[in-house]
PDB file of C-alpha atoms in Angstrom:
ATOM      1  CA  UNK A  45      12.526   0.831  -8.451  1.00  0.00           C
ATOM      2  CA  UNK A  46      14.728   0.412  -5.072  1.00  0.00           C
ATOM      3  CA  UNK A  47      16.447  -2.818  -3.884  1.00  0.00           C
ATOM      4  CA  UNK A  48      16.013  -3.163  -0.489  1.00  0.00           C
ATOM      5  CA  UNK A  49      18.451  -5.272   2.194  1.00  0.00           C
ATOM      6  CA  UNK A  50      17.985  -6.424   6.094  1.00  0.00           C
ATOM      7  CA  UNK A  51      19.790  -7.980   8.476  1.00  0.00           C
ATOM      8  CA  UNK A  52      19.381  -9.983   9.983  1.00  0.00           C
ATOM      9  CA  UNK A  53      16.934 -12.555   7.715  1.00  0.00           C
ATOM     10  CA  UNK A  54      16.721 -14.074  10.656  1.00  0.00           C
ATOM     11  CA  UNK A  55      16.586 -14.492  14.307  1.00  0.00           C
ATOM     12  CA  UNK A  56      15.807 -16.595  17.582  1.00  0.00           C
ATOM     13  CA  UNK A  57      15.381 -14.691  20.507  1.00  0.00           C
ATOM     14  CA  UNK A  58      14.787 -15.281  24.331  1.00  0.00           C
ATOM     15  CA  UNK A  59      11.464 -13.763  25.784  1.00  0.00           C
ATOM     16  CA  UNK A  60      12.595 -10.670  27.716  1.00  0.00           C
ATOM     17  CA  UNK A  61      15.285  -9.113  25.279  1.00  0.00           C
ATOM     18  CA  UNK A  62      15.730  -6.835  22.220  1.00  0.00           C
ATOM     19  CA  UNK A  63      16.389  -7.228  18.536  1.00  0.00           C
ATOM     20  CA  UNK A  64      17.333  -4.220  16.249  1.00  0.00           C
ATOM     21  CA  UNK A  65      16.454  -5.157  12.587  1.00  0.00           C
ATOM     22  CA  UNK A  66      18.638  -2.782   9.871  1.00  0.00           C
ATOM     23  CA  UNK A  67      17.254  -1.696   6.871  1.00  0.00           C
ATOM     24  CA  UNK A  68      19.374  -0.137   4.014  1.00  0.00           C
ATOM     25  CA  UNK A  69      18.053   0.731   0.685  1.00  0.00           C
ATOM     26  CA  UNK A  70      20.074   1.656  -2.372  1.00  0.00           C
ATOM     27  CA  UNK A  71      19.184   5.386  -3.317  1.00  0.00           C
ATOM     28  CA  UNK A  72      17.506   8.051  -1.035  1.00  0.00           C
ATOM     29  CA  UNK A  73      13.884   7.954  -0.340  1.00  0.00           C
ATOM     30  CA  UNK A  74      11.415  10.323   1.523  1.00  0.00           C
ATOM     31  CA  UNK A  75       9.477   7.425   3.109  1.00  0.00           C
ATOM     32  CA  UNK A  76      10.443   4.340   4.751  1.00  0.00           C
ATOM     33  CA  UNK A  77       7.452   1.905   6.585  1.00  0.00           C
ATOM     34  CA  UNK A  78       7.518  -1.009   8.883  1.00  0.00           C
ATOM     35  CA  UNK A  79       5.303  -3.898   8.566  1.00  0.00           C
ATOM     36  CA  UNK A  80       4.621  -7.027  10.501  1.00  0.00           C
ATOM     37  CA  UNK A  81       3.595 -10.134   9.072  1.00  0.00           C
ATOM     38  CA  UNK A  82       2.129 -12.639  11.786  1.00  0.00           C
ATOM     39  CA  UNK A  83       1.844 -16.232  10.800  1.00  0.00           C
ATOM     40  CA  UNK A  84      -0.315 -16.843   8.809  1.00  0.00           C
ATOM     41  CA  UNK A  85      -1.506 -13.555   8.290  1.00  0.00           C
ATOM     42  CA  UNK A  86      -1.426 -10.343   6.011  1.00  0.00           C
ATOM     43  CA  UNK A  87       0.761  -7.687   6.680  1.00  0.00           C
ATOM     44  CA  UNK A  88       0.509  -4.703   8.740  1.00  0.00           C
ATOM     45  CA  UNK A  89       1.756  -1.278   9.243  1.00  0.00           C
ATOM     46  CA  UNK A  90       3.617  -0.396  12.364  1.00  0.00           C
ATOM     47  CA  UNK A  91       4.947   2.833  12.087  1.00  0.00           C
ATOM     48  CA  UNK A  92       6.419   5.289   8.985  1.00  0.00           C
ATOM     49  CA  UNK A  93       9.932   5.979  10.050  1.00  0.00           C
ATOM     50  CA  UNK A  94      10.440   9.736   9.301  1.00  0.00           C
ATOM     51  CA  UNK A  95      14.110  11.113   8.831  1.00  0.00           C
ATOM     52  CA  UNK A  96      14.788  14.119  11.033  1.00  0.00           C
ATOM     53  CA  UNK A  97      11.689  13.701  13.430  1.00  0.00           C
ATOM     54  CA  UNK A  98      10.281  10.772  15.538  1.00  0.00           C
ATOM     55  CA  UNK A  99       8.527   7.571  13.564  1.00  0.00           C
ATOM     56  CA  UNK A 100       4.374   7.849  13.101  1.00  0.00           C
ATOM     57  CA  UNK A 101       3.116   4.989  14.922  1.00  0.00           C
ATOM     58  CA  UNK A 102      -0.005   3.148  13.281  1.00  0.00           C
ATOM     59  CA  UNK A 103      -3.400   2.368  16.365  1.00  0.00           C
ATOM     60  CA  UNK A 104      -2.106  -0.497  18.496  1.00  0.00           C
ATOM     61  CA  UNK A 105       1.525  -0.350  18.156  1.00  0.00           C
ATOM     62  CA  UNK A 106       3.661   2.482  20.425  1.00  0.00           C
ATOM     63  CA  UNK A 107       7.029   3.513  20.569  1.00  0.00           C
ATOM     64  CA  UNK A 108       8.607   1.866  23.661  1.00  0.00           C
ATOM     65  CA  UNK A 109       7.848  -1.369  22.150  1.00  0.00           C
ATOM     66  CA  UNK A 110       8.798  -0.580  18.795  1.00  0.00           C
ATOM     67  CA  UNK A 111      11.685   2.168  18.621  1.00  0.00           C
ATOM     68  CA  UNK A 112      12.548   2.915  15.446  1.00  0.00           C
ATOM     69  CA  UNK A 113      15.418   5.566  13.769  1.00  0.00           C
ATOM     70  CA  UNK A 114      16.310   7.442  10.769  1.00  0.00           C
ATOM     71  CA  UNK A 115      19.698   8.792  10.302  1.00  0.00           C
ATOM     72  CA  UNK A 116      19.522   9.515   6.543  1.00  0.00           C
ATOM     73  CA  UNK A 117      17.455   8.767   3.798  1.00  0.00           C
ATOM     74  CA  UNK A 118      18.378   5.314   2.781  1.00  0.00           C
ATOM     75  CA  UNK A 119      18.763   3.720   6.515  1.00  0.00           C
ATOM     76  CA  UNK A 120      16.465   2.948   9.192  1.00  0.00           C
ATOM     77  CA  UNK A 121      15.946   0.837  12.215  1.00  0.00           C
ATOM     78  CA  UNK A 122      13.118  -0.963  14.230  1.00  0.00           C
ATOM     79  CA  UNK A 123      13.571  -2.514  17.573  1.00  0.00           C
ATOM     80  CA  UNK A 124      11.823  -5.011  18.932  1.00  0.00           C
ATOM     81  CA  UNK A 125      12.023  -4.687  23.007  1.00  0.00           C
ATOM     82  CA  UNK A 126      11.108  -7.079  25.646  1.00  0.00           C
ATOM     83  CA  UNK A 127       9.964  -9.680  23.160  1.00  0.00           C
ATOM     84  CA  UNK A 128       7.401 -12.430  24.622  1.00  0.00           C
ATOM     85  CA  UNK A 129       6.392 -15.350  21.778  1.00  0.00           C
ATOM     86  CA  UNK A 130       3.621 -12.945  20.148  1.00  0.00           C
ATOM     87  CA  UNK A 131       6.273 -10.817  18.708  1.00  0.00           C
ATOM     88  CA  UNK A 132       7.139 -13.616  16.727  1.00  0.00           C
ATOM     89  CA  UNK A 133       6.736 -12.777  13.086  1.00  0.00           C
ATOM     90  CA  UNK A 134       8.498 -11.346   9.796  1.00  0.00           C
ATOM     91  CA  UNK A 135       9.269  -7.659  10.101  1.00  0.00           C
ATOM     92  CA  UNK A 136       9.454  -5.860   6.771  1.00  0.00           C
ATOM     93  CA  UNK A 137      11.144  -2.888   5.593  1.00  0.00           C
ATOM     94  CA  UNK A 138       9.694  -0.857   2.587  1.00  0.00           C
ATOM     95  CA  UNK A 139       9.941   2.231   0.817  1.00  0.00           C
ATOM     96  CA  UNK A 140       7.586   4.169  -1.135  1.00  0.00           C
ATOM     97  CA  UNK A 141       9.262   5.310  -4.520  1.00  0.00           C
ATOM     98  CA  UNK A 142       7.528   6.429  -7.850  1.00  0.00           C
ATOM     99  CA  UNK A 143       4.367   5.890  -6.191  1.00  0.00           C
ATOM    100  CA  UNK A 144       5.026   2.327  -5.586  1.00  0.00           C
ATOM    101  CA  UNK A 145       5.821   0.848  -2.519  1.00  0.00           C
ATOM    102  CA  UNK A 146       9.061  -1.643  -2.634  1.00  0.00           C
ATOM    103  CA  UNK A 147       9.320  -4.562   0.005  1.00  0.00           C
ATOM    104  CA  UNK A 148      12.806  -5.773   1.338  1.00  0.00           C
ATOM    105  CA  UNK A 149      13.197  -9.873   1.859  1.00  0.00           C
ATOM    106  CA  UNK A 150      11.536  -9.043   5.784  1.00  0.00           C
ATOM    107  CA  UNK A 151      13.624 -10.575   9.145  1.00  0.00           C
ATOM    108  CA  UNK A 152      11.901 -13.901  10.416  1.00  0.00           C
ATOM    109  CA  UNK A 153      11.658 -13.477  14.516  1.00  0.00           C
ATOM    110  CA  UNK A 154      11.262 -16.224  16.444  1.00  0.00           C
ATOM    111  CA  UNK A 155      10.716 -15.677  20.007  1.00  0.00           C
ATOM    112  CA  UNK A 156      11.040 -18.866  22.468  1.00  0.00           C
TER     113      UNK A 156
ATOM    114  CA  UNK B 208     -12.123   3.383   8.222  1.00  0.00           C
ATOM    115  CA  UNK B 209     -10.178   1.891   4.806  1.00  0.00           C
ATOM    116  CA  UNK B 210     -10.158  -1.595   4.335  1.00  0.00           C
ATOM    117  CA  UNK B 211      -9.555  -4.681   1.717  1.00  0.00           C
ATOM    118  CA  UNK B 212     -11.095  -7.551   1.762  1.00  0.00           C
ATOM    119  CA  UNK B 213     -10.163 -10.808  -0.145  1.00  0.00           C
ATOM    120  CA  UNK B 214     -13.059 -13.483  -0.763  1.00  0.00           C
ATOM    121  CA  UNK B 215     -10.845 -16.808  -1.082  1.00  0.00           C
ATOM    122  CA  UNK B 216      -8.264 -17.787   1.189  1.00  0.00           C
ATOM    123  CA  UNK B 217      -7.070 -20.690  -0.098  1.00  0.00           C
ATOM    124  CA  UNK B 218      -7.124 -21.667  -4.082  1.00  0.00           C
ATOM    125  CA  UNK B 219      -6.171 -24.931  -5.785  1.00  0.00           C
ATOM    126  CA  UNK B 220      -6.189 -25.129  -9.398  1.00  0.00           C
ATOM    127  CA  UNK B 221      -4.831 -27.466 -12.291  1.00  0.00           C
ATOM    128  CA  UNK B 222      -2.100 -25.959 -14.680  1.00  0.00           C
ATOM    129  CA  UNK B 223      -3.889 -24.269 -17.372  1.00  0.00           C
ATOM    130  CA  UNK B 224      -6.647 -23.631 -15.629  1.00  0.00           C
ATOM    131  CA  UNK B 225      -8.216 -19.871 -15.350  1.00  0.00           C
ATOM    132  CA  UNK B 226      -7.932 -17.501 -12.001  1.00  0.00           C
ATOM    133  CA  UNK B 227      -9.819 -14.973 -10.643  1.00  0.00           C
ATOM    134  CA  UNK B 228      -8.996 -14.046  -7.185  1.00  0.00           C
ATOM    135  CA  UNK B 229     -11.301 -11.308  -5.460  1.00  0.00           C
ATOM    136  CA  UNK B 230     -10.447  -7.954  -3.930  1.00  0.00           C
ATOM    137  CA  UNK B 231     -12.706  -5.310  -2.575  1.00  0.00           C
ATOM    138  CA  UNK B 232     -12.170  -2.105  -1.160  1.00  0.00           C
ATOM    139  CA  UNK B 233     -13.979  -0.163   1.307  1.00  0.00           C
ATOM    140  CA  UNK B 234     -12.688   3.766   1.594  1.00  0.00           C
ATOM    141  CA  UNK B 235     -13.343   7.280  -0.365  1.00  0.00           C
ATOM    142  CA  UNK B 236     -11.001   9.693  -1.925  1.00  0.00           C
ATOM    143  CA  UNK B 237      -8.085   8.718  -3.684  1.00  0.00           C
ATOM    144  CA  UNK B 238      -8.135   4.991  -5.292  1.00  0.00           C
ATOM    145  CA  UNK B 239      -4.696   2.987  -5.958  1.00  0.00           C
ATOM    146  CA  UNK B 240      -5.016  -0.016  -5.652  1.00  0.00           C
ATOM    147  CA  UNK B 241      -2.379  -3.037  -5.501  1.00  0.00           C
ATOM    148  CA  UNK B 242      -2.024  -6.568  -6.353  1.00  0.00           C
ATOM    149  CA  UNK B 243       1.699  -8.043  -4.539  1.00  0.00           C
ATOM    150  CA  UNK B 244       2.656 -11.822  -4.870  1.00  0.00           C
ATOM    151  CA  UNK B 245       5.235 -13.330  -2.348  1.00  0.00           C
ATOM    152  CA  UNK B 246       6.541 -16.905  -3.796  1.00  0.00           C
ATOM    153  CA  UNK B 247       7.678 -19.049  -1.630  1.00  0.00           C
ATOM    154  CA  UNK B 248      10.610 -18.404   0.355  1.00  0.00           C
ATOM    155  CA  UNK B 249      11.136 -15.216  -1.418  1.00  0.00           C
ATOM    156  CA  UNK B 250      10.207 -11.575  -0.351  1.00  0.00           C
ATOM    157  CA  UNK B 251       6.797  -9.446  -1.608  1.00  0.00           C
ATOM    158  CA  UNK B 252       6.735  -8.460  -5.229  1.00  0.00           C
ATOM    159  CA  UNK B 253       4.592  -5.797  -7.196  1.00  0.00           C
ATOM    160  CA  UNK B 254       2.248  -7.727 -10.197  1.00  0.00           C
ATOM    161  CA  UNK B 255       0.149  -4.739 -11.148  1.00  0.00           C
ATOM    162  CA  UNK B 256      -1.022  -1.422  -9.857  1.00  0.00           C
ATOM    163  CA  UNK B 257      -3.742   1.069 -10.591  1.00  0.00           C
ATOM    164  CA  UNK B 258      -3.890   4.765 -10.228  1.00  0.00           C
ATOM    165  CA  UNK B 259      -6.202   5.967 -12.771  1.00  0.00           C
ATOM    166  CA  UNK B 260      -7.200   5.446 -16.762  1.00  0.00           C
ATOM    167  CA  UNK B 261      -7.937   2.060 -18.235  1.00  0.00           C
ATOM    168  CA  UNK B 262      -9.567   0.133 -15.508  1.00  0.00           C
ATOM    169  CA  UNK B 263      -8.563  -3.194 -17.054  1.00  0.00           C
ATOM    170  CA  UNK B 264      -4.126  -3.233 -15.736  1.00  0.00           C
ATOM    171  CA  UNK B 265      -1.986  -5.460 -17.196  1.00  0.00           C
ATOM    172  CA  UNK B 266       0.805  -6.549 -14.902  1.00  0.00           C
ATOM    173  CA  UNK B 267       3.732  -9.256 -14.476  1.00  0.00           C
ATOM    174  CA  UNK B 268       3.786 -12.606 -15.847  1.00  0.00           C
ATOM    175  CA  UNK B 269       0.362 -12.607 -17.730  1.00  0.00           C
ATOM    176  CA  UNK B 270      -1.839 -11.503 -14.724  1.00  0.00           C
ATOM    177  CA  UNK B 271      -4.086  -8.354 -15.396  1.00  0.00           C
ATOM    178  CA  UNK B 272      -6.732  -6.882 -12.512  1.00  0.00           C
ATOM    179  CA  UNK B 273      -9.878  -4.695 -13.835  1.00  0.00           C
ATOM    180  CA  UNK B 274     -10.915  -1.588 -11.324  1.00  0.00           C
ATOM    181  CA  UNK B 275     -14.594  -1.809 -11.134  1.00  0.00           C
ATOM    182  CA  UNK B 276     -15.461   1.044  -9.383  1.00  0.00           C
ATOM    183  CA  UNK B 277     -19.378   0.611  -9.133  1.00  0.00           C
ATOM    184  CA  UNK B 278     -18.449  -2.980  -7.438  1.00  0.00           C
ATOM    185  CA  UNK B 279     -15.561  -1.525  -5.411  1.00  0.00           C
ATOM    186  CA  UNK B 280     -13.956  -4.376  -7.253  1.00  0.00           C
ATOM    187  CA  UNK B 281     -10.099  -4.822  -7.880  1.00  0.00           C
ATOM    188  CA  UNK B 282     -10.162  -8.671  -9.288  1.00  0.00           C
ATOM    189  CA  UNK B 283      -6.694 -10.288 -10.729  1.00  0.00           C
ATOM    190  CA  UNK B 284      -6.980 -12.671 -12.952  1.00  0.00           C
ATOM    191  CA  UNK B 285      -4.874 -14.825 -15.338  1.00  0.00           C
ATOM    192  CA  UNK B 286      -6.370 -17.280 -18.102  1.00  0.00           C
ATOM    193  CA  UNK B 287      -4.133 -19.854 -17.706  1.00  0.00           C
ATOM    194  CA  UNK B 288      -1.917 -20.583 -14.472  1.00  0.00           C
ATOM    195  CA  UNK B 289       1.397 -22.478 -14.578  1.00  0.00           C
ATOM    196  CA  UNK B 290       3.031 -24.413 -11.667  1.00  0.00           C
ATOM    197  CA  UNK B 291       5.343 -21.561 -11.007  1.00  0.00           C
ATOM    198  CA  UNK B 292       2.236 -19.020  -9.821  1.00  0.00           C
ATOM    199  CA  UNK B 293       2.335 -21.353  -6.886  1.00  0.00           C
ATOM    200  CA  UNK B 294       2.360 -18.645  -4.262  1.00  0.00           C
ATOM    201  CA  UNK B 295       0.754 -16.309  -2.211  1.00  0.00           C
ATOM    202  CA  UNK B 296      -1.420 -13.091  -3.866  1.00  0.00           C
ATOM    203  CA  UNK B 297      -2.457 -10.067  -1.951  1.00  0.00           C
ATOM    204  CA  UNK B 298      -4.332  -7.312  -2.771  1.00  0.00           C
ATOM    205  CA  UNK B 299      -3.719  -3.645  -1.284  1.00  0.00           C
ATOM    206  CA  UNK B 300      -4.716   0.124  -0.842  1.00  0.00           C
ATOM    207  CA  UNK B 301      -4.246   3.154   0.696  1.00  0.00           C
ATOM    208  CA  UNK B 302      -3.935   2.758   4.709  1.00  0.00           C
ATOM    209  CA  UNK B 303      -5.387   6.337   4.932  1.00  0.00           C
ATOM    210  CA  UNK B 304      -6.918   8.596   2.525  1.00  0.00           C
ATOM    211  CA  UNK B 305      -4.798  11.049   1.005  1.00  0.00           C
ATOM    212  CA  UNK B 306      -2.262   8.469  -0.384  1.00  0.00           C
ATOM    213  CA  UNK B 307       0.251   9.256   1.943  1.00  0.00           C
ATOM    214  CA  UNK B 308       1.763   5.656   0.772  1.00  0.00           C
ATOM    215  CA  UNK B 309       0.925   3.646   3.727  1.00  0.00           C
ATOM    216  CA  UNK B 310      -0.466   0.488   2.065  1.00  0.00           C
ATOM    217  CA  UNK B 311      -3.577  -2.050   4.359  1.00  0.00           C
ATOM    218  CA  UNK B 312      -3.798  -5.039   2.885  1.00  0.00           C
ATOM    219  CA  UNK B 313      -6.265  -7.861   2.070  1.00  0.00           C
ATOM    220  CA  UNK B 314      -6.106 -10.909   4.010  1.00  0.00           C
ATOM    221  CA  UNK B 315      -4.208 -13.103   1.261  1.00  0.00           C
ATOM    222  CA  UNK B 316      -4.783 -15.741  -0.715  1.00  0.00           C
ATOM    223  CA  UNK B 317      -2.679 -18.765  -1.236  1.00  0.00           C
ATOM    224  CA  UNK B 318      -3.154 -20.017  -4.682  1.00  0.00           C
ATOM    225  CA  UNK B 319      -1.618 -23.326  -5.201  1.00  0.00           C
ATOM    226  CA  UNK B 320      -1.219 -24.931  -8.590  1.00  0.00           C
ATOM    227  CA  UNK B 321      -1.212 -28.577  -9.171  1.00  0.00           C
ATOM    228  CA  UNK B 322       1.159 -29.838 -12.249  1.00  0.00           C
TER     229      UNK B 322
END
């Protein structure tokens, strides 16, 4: 299994600016994935953040809006730029390990 | 293109009653398929998986899911629900063939269990 933390749990943001959300997980992993959870909705993949070479972004979601980076293998990062109210959402981290993907406790966005 | 699909969106039930909740896939190749829960307030969890072998899983907490794969059928179940299964259920596969670990998921269902 992997445990997997983010900061922040939570955030309220002003429409025009950026949030970086930090995800750390506790032993190395090949994969890490992004996923946004609208309200009231399932979740979906934004991007598979690759270490050593630029994230694979998922139909509908591109990399100016959604930067994301890979140091190592048990970090990553997603930014969310120039947030308007849509952004609002969870973001969650996860990791596929032992052919099982693990979920971390996601970031709550709120954008006013 | 791969999808899930689940049938009931929103499920009340009295403690001890029986659940089925309904998951269908849509996609070739490769089947794994995924049941999560997310309780309230708390973060996505893994009930039950299937890769392959005995189509009838047994997972966390008394659920099980049986793999029908003439029905393209991935149902969970549970015979007798408690309070605490108060949450919500989704089911999950493969974004793209190949099981490169990307997960698409069902729409969710919110089961909610009166005492």
């Amino acid at each position: 299994s992997a445990v997997i933390s983010q900061k922040p749990s939570r955030d309220i943001c002003q429409r025009g600016t950026s949030l970086t959300i930090q995800c750390q997980v506790d032993s190395q992993v090949t994969m890490m994935f992004w996923y946004r959870q609208q309200p009231g909705q399932s979740l979906t993949l934004i991007a598979t953040a690759n270490q050593g070479s630029e994230a694979t972004y998922e139909s509908g979601f591109v990399i100016d809006k959604f930067p994301i980076s890979r140091p190592n293998l048990t970090f990553s990062t997603l930014t969310v730029s120039n947030m308007s109210p849509e952004d609002s959402s969870i973001y969650l981290c996860s990791v596929d390990s032992g052919e099982t993907q693990y979920f971390g406790p996601g970031t709550r966005l709120l954008v006013l | 293109a791969q999808s899930v699909s689940q049938h009931n969106h929103h499920v009340i039930l009295s403690e001890a009653a029986s659940l089925e909740l309904g998951c269908n896939y849509s996609y070739g190749g490769t089947v794994n398929l995924f049941w999560y829960v997310q309780y309230p307030g708390q973060h996505l969890q893994l009930l039950l998986k299937y890769f392959s072998g005995d189509p009838l899983v047994k997972g966390i907490k008394g659920f099980e899911a049986e793999f029908i794969k003439s029905k393209f059928s991935f149902n969970l179940r549970k015979p007798s629900v408690q309070w605490s299964d108060t949450a919500e259920y989704f089911c999950a596969g493969p974004a793209h063939s190949g099981n490169t670990g990307k997960l698409i998921f069902g729409q969710g269902t919110t089961l909610q269990v009166k005492p």
